[in-house]
């Protein structure tokens, strides 16, 4: 299960890994918390239209990855909070789909290289998924109305300053690029530039471990 804030986040952060798992027959369930309605730098863009466009882009990208399901929680961009309601919803989804692994954003990463502040929605989503996985979903007295308790065994957190796992995505990097490019509204009119960035970041992630294309994560094996 991949839990991310915005419609394009999973593809950018973990599209190669998710496509690899789907190609091997794993069920890949994608959960997107926000509606994407503020994902534009153009002031004239209508939020409602953008939300519809991004919903269609998300479905197309998920089809490229081979995702088994896509769940959109439709929080307005910028308004995600790690509160009881969001945790209850995520616990319900975790207990419904019962994933072995949950992939999502590392909420501890705030600043990147002195040039980027991690989006609040990414951080709030990351904290909510951590709280939902460990311990709420695994303990029956948390949200007892949300189904039978389920222990997620493994967390893989992207956008992290402390990566300790690099996944080889050489087989699926082209699929990842297709999925990222499906989010046309986010390309800024430069899909070729975005393509180069995706390949370049994957080369950079793979280089330290001697693979052509990689995606890096912080790995947490949950003991129970
Ligand atoms: Zn995002």
PDB file of C-alpha atoms and ligand atoms in Angstrom:
ATOM      1  CA  UNK A   1       0.000   0.000   0.000  1.00  0.00           C
ATOM      2  CA  UNK A   2       1.291   3.420  -0.940  1.00  0.00           C
ATOM      3  CA  UNK A   3      -0.096   6.382   1.039  1.00  0.00           C
ATOM      4  CA  UNK A   4       0.793   9.799  -0.371  1.00  0.00           C
ATOM      5  CA  UNK A   5      -0.531  13.338  -0.176  1.00  0.00           C
ATOM      6  CA  UNK A   6      -0.961  14.454  -3.801  1.00  0.00           C
ATOM      7  CA  UNK A   7      -2.008  12.650  -6.996  1.00  0.00           C
ATOM      8  CA  UNK A   8       1.541  12.579  -8.465  1.00  0.00           C
ATOM      9  CA  UNK A   9       3.549  11.951  -5.282  1.00  0.00           C
ATOM     10  CA  UNK A  10       3.595   8.136  -5.365  1.00  0.00           C
ATOM     11  CA  UNK A  11       4.754   8.067  -8.993  1.00  0.00           C
ATOM     12  CA  UNK A  12       7.556  10.545  -8.368  1.00  0.00           C
ATOM     13  CA  UNK A  13       8.745   8.943  -5.118  1.00  0.00           C
ATOM     14  CA  UNK A  14       8.140   5.234  -5.638  1.00  0.00           C
ATOM     15  CA  UNK A  15       6.694   4.636  -9.121  1.00  0.00           C
ATOM     16  CA  UNK A  16       9.486   2.245 -10.094  1.00  0.00           C
ATOM     17  CA  UNK A  17       9.078   0.143  -6.968  1.00  0.00           C
ATOM     18  CA  UNK A  18       5.275   0.027  -7.200  1.00  0.00           C
ATOM     19  CA  UNK A  19       5.396  -0.916 -10.903  1.00  0.00           C
ATOM     20  CA  UNK A  20       7.949  -3.627 -10.103  1.00  0.00           C
ATOM     21  CA  UNK A  21       5.734  -5.130  -7.415  1.00  0.00           C
ATOM     22  CA  UNK A  22       2.654  -4.987  -9.657  1.00  0.00           C
ATOM     23  CA  UNK A  23       4.596  -6.700 -12.482  1.00  0.00           C
ATOM     24  CA  UNK A  24       5.473  -9.502 -10.062  1.00  0.00           C
ATOM     25  CA  UNK A  25       1.819 -10.077  -9.197  1.00  0.00           C
ATOM     26  CA  UNK A  26       1.584  -8.112  -5.956  1.00  0.00           C
ATOM     27  CA  UNK A  27      -1.584  -6.187  -5.220  1.00  0.00           C
ATOM     28  CA  UNK A  28      -0.612  -2.511  -5.126  1.00  0.00           C
ATOM     29  CA  UNK A  29      -3.147  -0.260  -3.394  1.00  0.00           C
ATOM     30  CA  UNK A  30      -2.701   3.462  -3.810  1.00  0.00           C
ATOM     31  CA  UNK A  31      -4.154   5.928  -1.302  1.00  0.00           C
ATOM     32  CA  UNK A  32      -4.071   9.643  -2.167  1.00  0.00           C
ATOM     33  CA  UNK A  33      -5.063  11.957   0.667  1.00  0.00           C
ATOM     34  CA  UNK A  34      -5.490  15.299  -1.174  1.00  0.00           C
ATOM     35  CA  UNK A  35      -7.568  16.335  -4.155  1.00  0.00           C
ATOM     36  CA  UNK A  36      -4.755  18.179  -5.945  1.00  0.00           C
ATOM     37  CA  UNK A  37      -6.930  21.257  -6.299  1.00  0.00           C
ATOM     38  CA  UNK A  38      -4.183  23.779  -5.491  1.00  0.00           C
ATOM     39  CA  UNK A  39      -1.404  22.211  -7.521  1.00  0.00           C
ATOM     40  CA  UNK A  40      -0.790  25.095  -9.890  1.00  0.00           C
ATOM     41  CA  UNK A  41       1.273  28.287 -10.037  1.00  0.00           C
ATOM     42  CA  UNK A  42      -1.163  29.845 -12.525  1.00  0.00           C
ATOM     43  CA  UNK A  43      -3.628  32.149 -10.728  1.00  0.00           C
ATOM     44  CA  UNK A  44      -6.330  31.808 -13.403  1.00  0.00           C
ATOM     45  CA  UNK A  45      -6.684  28.049 -12.936  1.00  0.00           C
ATOM     46  CA  UNK A  46     -10.038  26.990 -11.525  1.00  0.00           C
ATOM     47  CA  UNK A  47      -9.590  24.703  -8.495  1.00  0.00           C
ATOM     48  CA  UNK A  48     -12.618  22.548  -9.291  1.00  0.00           C
ATOM     49  CA  UNK A  49     -11.500  21.958 -12.886  1.00  0.00           C
ATOM     50  CA  UNK A  50      -7.964  21.212 -11.720  1.00  0.00           C
ATOM     51  CA  UNK A  51      -9.266  18.647  -9.247  1.00  0.00           C
ATOM     52  CA  UNK A  52     -11.115  16.813 -12.041  1.00  0.00           C
ATOM     53  CA  UNK A  53      -8.092  16.923 -14.350  1.00  0.00           C
ATOM     54  CA  UNK A  54      -5.836  15.584 -11.632  1.00  0.00           C
ATOM     55  CA  UNK A  55      -8.265  12.785 -10.756  1.00  0.00           C
ATOM     56  CA  UNK A  56      -8.133  11.618 -14.400  1.00  0.00           C
ATOM     57  CA  UNK A  57      -4.329  11.923 -14.488  1.00  0.00           C
ATOM     58  CA  UNK A  58      -4.097   9.890 -11.281  1.00  0.00           C
ATOM     59  CA  UNK A  59      -6.184   7.074 -12.715  1.00  0.00           C
ATOM     60  CA  UNK A  60      -4.119   6.966 -15.901  1.00  0.00           C
ATOM     61  CA  UNK A  61      -0.862   6.897 -13.939  1.00  0.00           C
ATOM     62  CA  UNK A  62      -2.173   4.176 -11.631  1.00  0.00           C
ATOM     63  CA  UNK A  63      -3.124   2.128 -14.695  1.00  0.00           C
ATOM     64  CA  UNK A  64       0.446   2.477 -16.020  1.00  0.00           C
ATOM     65  CA  UNK A  65       1.821   1.242 -12.686  1.00  0.00           C
ATOM     66  CA  UNK A  66      -0.637  -1.649 -12.602  1.00  0.00           C
ATOM     67  CA  UNK A  67      -2.231  -0.583  -9.324  1.00  0.00           C
ATOM     68  CA  UNK A  68      -5.058  -2.787  -8.047  1.00  0.00           C
ATOM     69  CA  UNK A  69      -6.984   0.078  -6.492  1.00  0.00           C
ATOM     70  CA  UNK A  70      -6.883   3.842  -6.079  1.00  0.00           C
ATOM     71  CA  UNK A  71      -8.560   5.515  -3.106  1.00  0.00           C
ATOM     72  CA  UNK A  72      -8.842   9.324  -3.068  1.00  0.00           C
ATOM     73  CA  UNK A  73      -9.650  10.823   0.312  1.00  0.00           C
ATOM     74  CA  UNK A  74     -10.326  14.234  -1.285  1.00  0.00           C
ATOM     75  CA  UNK A  75      -8.878  16.479   1.412  1.00  0.00           C
ATOM     76  CA  UNK A  76      -8.392  19.966  -0.005  1.00  0.00           C
ATOM     77  CA  UNK A  77      -4.731  20.658  -0.809  1.00  0.00           C
ATOM     78  CA  UNK A  78      -3.024  22.401   2.100  1.00  0.00           C
ATOM     79  CA  UNK A  79      -5.700  21.364   4.605  1.00  0.00           C
ATOM     80  CA  UNK A  80      -4.417  17.927   5.620  1.00  0.00           C
ATOM     81  CA  UNK A  81      -3.956  17.479   9.347  1.00  0.00           C
ATOM     82  CA  UNK A  82      -2.792  14.401  11.176  1.00  0.00           C
ATOM     83  CA  UNK A  83      -5.972  14.218  13.244  1.00  0.00           C
ATOM     84  CA  UNK A  84      -8.203  11.487  14.642  1.00  0.00           C
ATOM     85  CA  UNK A  85     -10.401  11.432  11.509  1.00  0.00           C
ATOM     86  CA  UNK A  86      -7.494  10.925   9.094  1.00  0.00           C
ATOM     87  CA  UNK A  87      -5.896   8.280  11.311  1.00  0.00           C
ATOM     88  CA  UNK A  88      -9.242   6.452  11.582  1.00  0.00           C
ATOM     89  CA  UNK A  89      -9.621   6.478   7.793  1.00  0.00           C
ATOM     90  CA  UNK A  90      -6.078   5.200   7.213  1.00  0.00           C
ATOM     91  CA  UNK A  91      -6.490   2.507   9.877  1.00  0.00           C
ATOM     92  CA  UNK A  92      -9.693   1.386   8.138  1.00  0.00           C
ATOM     93  CA  UNK A  93      -7.918   1.125   4.775  1.00  0.00           C
ATOM     94  CA  UNK A  94      -4.939  -0.728   6.286  1.00  0.00           C
ATOM     95  CA  UNK A  95      -7.279  -3.204   7.980  1.00  0.00           C
ATOM     96  CA  UNK A  96      -9.300  -3.602   4.765  1.00  0.00           C
ATOM     97  CA  UNK A  97      -6.372  -4.222   2.384  1.00  0.00           C
ATOM     98  CA  UNK A  98      -3.967  -5.715   4.994  1.00  0.00           C
ATOM     99  CA  UNK A  99      -0.692  -4.721   3.302  1.00  0.00           C
ATOM    100  CA  UNK A 100       2.664  -6.329   4.153  1.00  0.00           C
ATOM    101  CA  UNK A 101       4.438  -3.073   3.308  1.00  0.00           C
ATOM    102  CA  UNK A 102       3.321   0.555   3.531  1.00  0.00           C
ATOM    103  CA  UNK A 103       5.205   3.094   1.410  1.00  0.00           C
ATOM    104  CA  UNK A 104       4.867   6.841   2.032  1.00  0.00           C
ATOM    105  CA  UNK A 105       6.619  10.134   2.769  1.00  0.00           C
ATOM    106  CA  UNK A 106       9.152  10.504   5.597  1.00  0.00           C
ATOM    107  CA  UNK A 107       7.628  13.300   7.713  1.00  0.00           C
ATOM    108  CA  UNK A 108      10.908  14.120   9.459  1.00  0.00           C
ATOM    109  CA  UNK A 109      12.421  15.653   6.322  1.00  0.00           C
ATOM    110  CA  UNK A 110      11.593  19.370   6.258  1.00  0.00           C
ATOM    111  CA  UNK A 111      14.436  21.131   4.415  1.00  0.00           C
ATOM    112  CA  UNK A 112      16.154  19.881   1.257  1.00  0.00           C
ATOM    113  CA  UNK A 113      19.525  21.313   0.288  1.00  0.00           C
ATOM    114  CA  UNK A 114      18.736  24.851   1.318  1.00  0.00           C
ATOM    115  CA  UNK A 115      16.394  25.272  -1.653  1.00  0.00           C
ATOM    116  CA  UNK A 116      13.172  23.438  -0.824  1.00  0.00           C
ATOM    117  CA  UNK A 117      10.785  23.222   2.123  1.00  0.00           C
ATOM    118  CA  UNK A 118       8.873  19.956   2.178  1.00  0.00           C
ATOM    119  CA  UNK A 119       5.143  20.525   1.613  1.00  0.00           C
ATOM    120  CA  UNK A 120       3.000  20.533   4.733  1.00  0.00           C
ATOM    121  CA  UNK A 121       0.653  17.962   3.148  1.00  0.00           C
ATOM    122  CA  UNK A 122       3.599  15.561   2.721  1.00  0.00           C
ATOM    123  CA  UNK A 123       4.642  15.967   6.353  1.00  0.00           C
ATOM    124  CA  UNK A 124       1.127  15.655   7.784  1.00  0.00           C
ATOM    125  CA  UNK A 125       0.399  12.617   5.604  1.00  0.00           C
ATOM    126  CA  UNK A 126       3.674  11.041   6.699  1.00  0.00           C
ATOM    127  CA  UNK A 127       2.934  11.525  10.392  1.00  0.00           C
ATOM    128  CA  UNK A 128      -0.626  10.246   9.950  1.00  0.00           C
ATOM    129  CA  UNK A 129       0.507   7.089   8.178  1.00  0.00           C
ATOM    130  CA  UNK A 130       3.165   6.413  10.821  1.00  0.00           C
ATOM    131  CA  UNK A 131       0.603   6.813  13.598  1.00  0.00           C
ATOM    132  CA  UNK A 132      -1.924   4.679  11.716  1.00  0.00           C
ATOM    133  CA  UNK A 133       0.569   1.859  11.119  1.00  0.00           C
ATOM    134  CA  UNK A 134       2.389   1.928  14.441  1.00  0.00           C
ATOM    135  CA  UNK A 135       0.575   1.148  16.526  1.00  0.00           C
ATOM    136  CA  UNK A 136      -3.086   1.967  15.781  1.00  0.00           C
ATOM    137  CA  UNK A 137      -3.926  -0.495  12.966  1.00  0.00           C
ATOM    138  CA  UNK A 138      -2.235  -3.346  14.831  1.00  0.00           C
ATOM    139  CA  UNK A 139      -4.074  -2.877  18.115  1.00  0.00           C
ATOM    140  CA  UNK A 140      -7.748  -3.822  18.317  1.00  0.00           C
ATOM    141  CA  UNK A 141      -8.723  -1.233  20.921  1.00  0.00           C
ATOM    142  CA  UNK A 142      -7.805   1.591  18.516  1.00  0.00           C
ATOM    143  CA  UNK A 143     -10.766   2.311  16.215  1.00  0.00           C
ATOM    144  CA  UNK A 144     -12.531  -1.021  16.922  1.00  0.00           C
ATOM    145  CA  UNK A 145     -15.246  -0.090  14.421  1.00  0.00           C
ATOM    146  CA  UNK A 146     -12.644  -0.098  11.590  1.00  0.00           C
ATOM    147  CA  UNK A 147     -12.193  -3.845  11.252  1.00  0.00           C
ATOM    148  CA  UNK A 148      -9.863  -6.558  12.471  1.00  0.00           C
ATOM    149  CA  UNK A 149      -6.430  -5.412  13.636  1.00  0.00           C
ATOM    150  CA  UNK A 150      -3.558  -5.782  11.169  1.00  0.00           C
ATOM    151  CA  UNK A 151       0.191  -5.521  11.756  1.00  0.00           C
ATOM    152  CA  UNK A 152       2.080  -3.950   8.860  1.00  0.00           C
ATOM    153  CA  UNK A 153       5.513  -5.591   8.770  1.00  0.00           C
ATOM    154  CA  UNK A 154       7.541  -3.067   6.845  1.00  0.00           C
ATOM    155  CA  UNK A 155       7.606   0.686   6.218  1.00  0.00           C
ATOM    156  CA  UNK A 156       9.492   2.253   3.314  1.00  0.00           C
ATOM    157  CA  UNK A 157       9.676   6.037   3.587  1.00  0.00           C
ATOM    158  CA  UNK A 158      10.619   8.204   0.620  1.00  0.00           C
ATOM    159  CA  UNK A 159      11.851  11.790   0.501  1.00  0.00           C
ATOM    160  CA  UNK A 160      14.093  10.984   3.434  1.00  0.00           C
ATOM    161  CA  UNK A 161      17.387  12.358   4.695  1.00  0.00           C
ATOM    162  CA  UNK A 162      18.278   8.959   6.129  1.00  0.00           C
ATOM    163  CA  UNK A 163      17.937   6.443   3.283  1.00  0.00           C
ATOM    164  CA  UNK A 164      19.191   2.955   4.082  1.00  0.00           C
ATOM    165  CA  UNK A 165      17.643   0.957   1.233  1.00  0.00           C
ATOM    166  CA  UNK A 166      18.006   1.421  -2.516  1.00  0.00           C
ATOM    167  CA  UNK A 167      15.550  -0.503  -4.670  1.00  0.00           C
ATOM    168  CA  UNK A 168      16.678  -1.488  -8.166  1.00  0.00           C
ATOM    169  CA  UNK A 169      14.055  -0.039 -10.538  1.00  0.00           C
ATOM    170  CA  UNK A 170      16.008  -0.591 -13.759  1.00  0.00           C
ATOM    171  CA  UNK A 171      13.255  -2.858 -15.098  1.00  0.00           C
ATOM    172  CA  UNK A 172      10.479  -0.332 -14.475  1.00  0.00           C
ATOM    173  CA  UNK A 173      12.097   3.085 -14.862  1.00  0.00           C
ATOM    174  CA  UNK A 174      10.383   3.607 -18.226  1.00  0.00           C
ATOM    175  CA  UNK A 175       7.007   2.777 -16.656  1.00  0.00           C
ATOM    176  CA  UNK A 176       7.766   5.204 -13.839  1.00  0.00           C
ATOM    177  CA  UNK A 177       8.489   7.938 -16.367  1.00  0.00           C
ATOM    178  CA  UNK A 178       5.187   7.234 -18.155  1.00  0.00           C
ATOM    179  CA  UNK A 179       3.324   7.406 -14.840  1.00  0.00           C
ATOM    180  CA  UNK A 180       5.000  10.677 -13.844  1.00  0.00           C
ATOM    181  CA  UNK A 181       4.308  12.196 -17.271  1.00  0.00           C
ATOM    182  CA  UNK A 182       0.626  11.193 -17.000  1.00  0.00           C
ATOM    183  CA  UNK A 183       0.309  14.130 -14.601  1.00  0.00           C
ATOM    184  CA  UNK A 184       0.387  16.614 -17.478  1.00  0.00           C
ATOM    185  CA  UNK A 185      -0.990  19.459 -15.369  1.00  0.00           C
ATOM    186  CA  UNK A 186       2.181  19.295 -13.248  1.00  0.00           C
ATOM    187  CA  UNK A 187       4.712  19.391 -16.086  1.00  0.00           C
ATOM    188  CA  UNK A 188       4.947  23.178 -16.438  1.00  0.00           C
ATOM    189  CA  UNK A 189       4.930  22.711 -20.225  1.00  0.00           C
ATOM    190  CA  UNK A 190       8.251  20.874 -20.124  1.00  0.00           C
ATOM    191  CA  UNK A 191       7.693  17.104 -20.163  1.00  0.00           C
ATOM    192  CA  UNK A 192      11.167  16.505 -21.639  1.00  0.00           C
ATOM    193  CA  UNK A 193      12.728  18.351 -18.727  1.00  0.00           C
ATOM    194  CA  UNK A 194      10.683  16.312 -16.238  1.00  0.00           C
ATOM    195  CA  UNK A 195      11.711  13.094 -17.991  1.00  0.00           C
ATOM    196  CA  UNK A 196      15.375  14.065 -17.639  1.00  0.00           C
ATOM    197  CA  UNK A 197      14.887  14.850 -13.946  1.00  0.00           C
ATOM    198  CA  UNK A 198      13.256  11.457 -13.278  1.00  0.00           C
ATOM    199  CA  UNK A 199      16.029   9.537 -15.050  1.00  0.00           C
ATOM    200  CA  UNK A 200      18.707  11.718 -13.443  1.00  0.00           C
ATOM    201  CA  UNK A 201      17.404  11.238  -9.894  1.00  0.00           C
ATOM    202  CA  UNK A 202      17.113   7.476 -10.423  1.00  0.00           C
ATOM    203  CA  UNK A 203      20.701   7.324 -11.711  1.00  0.00           C
ATOM    204  CA  UNK A 204      21.847   9.335  -8.709  1.00  0.00           C
ATOM    205  CA  UNK A 205      20.000   7.011  -6.290  1.00  0.00           C
ATOM    206  CA  UNK A 206      21.430   3.891  -7.935  1.00  0.00           C
ATOM    207  CA  UNK A 207      25.043   5.004  -8.310  1.00  0.00           C
ATOM    208  CA  UNK A 208      26.235   4.379  -4.698  1.00  0.00           C
ATOM    209  CA  UNK A 209      25.142   0.732  -4.911  1.00  0.00           C
ATOM    210  CA  UNK A 210      26.177   0.135  -8.527  1.00  0.00           C
ATOM    211  CA  UNK A 211      22.784  -0.119 -10.216  1.00  0.00           C
ATOM    212  CA  UNK A 212      21.589   1.821 -13.243  1.00  0.00           C
ATOM    213  CA  UNK A 213      18.361   3.207 -11.763  1.00  0.00           C
ATOM    214  CA  UNK A 214      17.227   3.202  -8.148  1.00  0.00           C
ATOM    215  CA  UNK A 215      14.773   4.592  -5.643  1.00  0.00           C
ATOM    216  CA  UNK A 216      15.939   5.164  -2.067  1.00  0.00           C
ATOM    217  CA  UNK A 217      13.983   4.792   1.155  1.00  0.00           C
ATOM    218  CA  UNK A 218      14.279   4.729   4.920  1.00  0.00           C
ATOM    219  CA  UNK A 219      13.374   1.182   5.893  1.00  0.00           C
ATOM    220  CA  UNK A 220      11.635   0.244   9.135  1.00  0.00           C
ATOM    221  CA  UNK A 221      11.050  -3.426   9.933  1.00  0.00           C
ATOM    222  CA  UNK A 222       8.391  -3.436  12.624  1.00  0.00           C
ATOM    223  CA  UNK A 223       9.026  -5.964  15.360  1.00  0.00           C
ATOM    224  CA  UNK A 224       5.978  -7.630  16.865  1.00  0.00           C
TER     225      UNK A 224
HETATM  226 ZN1  LIG B   1       3.094  16.421  -3.324  1.00  0.00          ZN
END
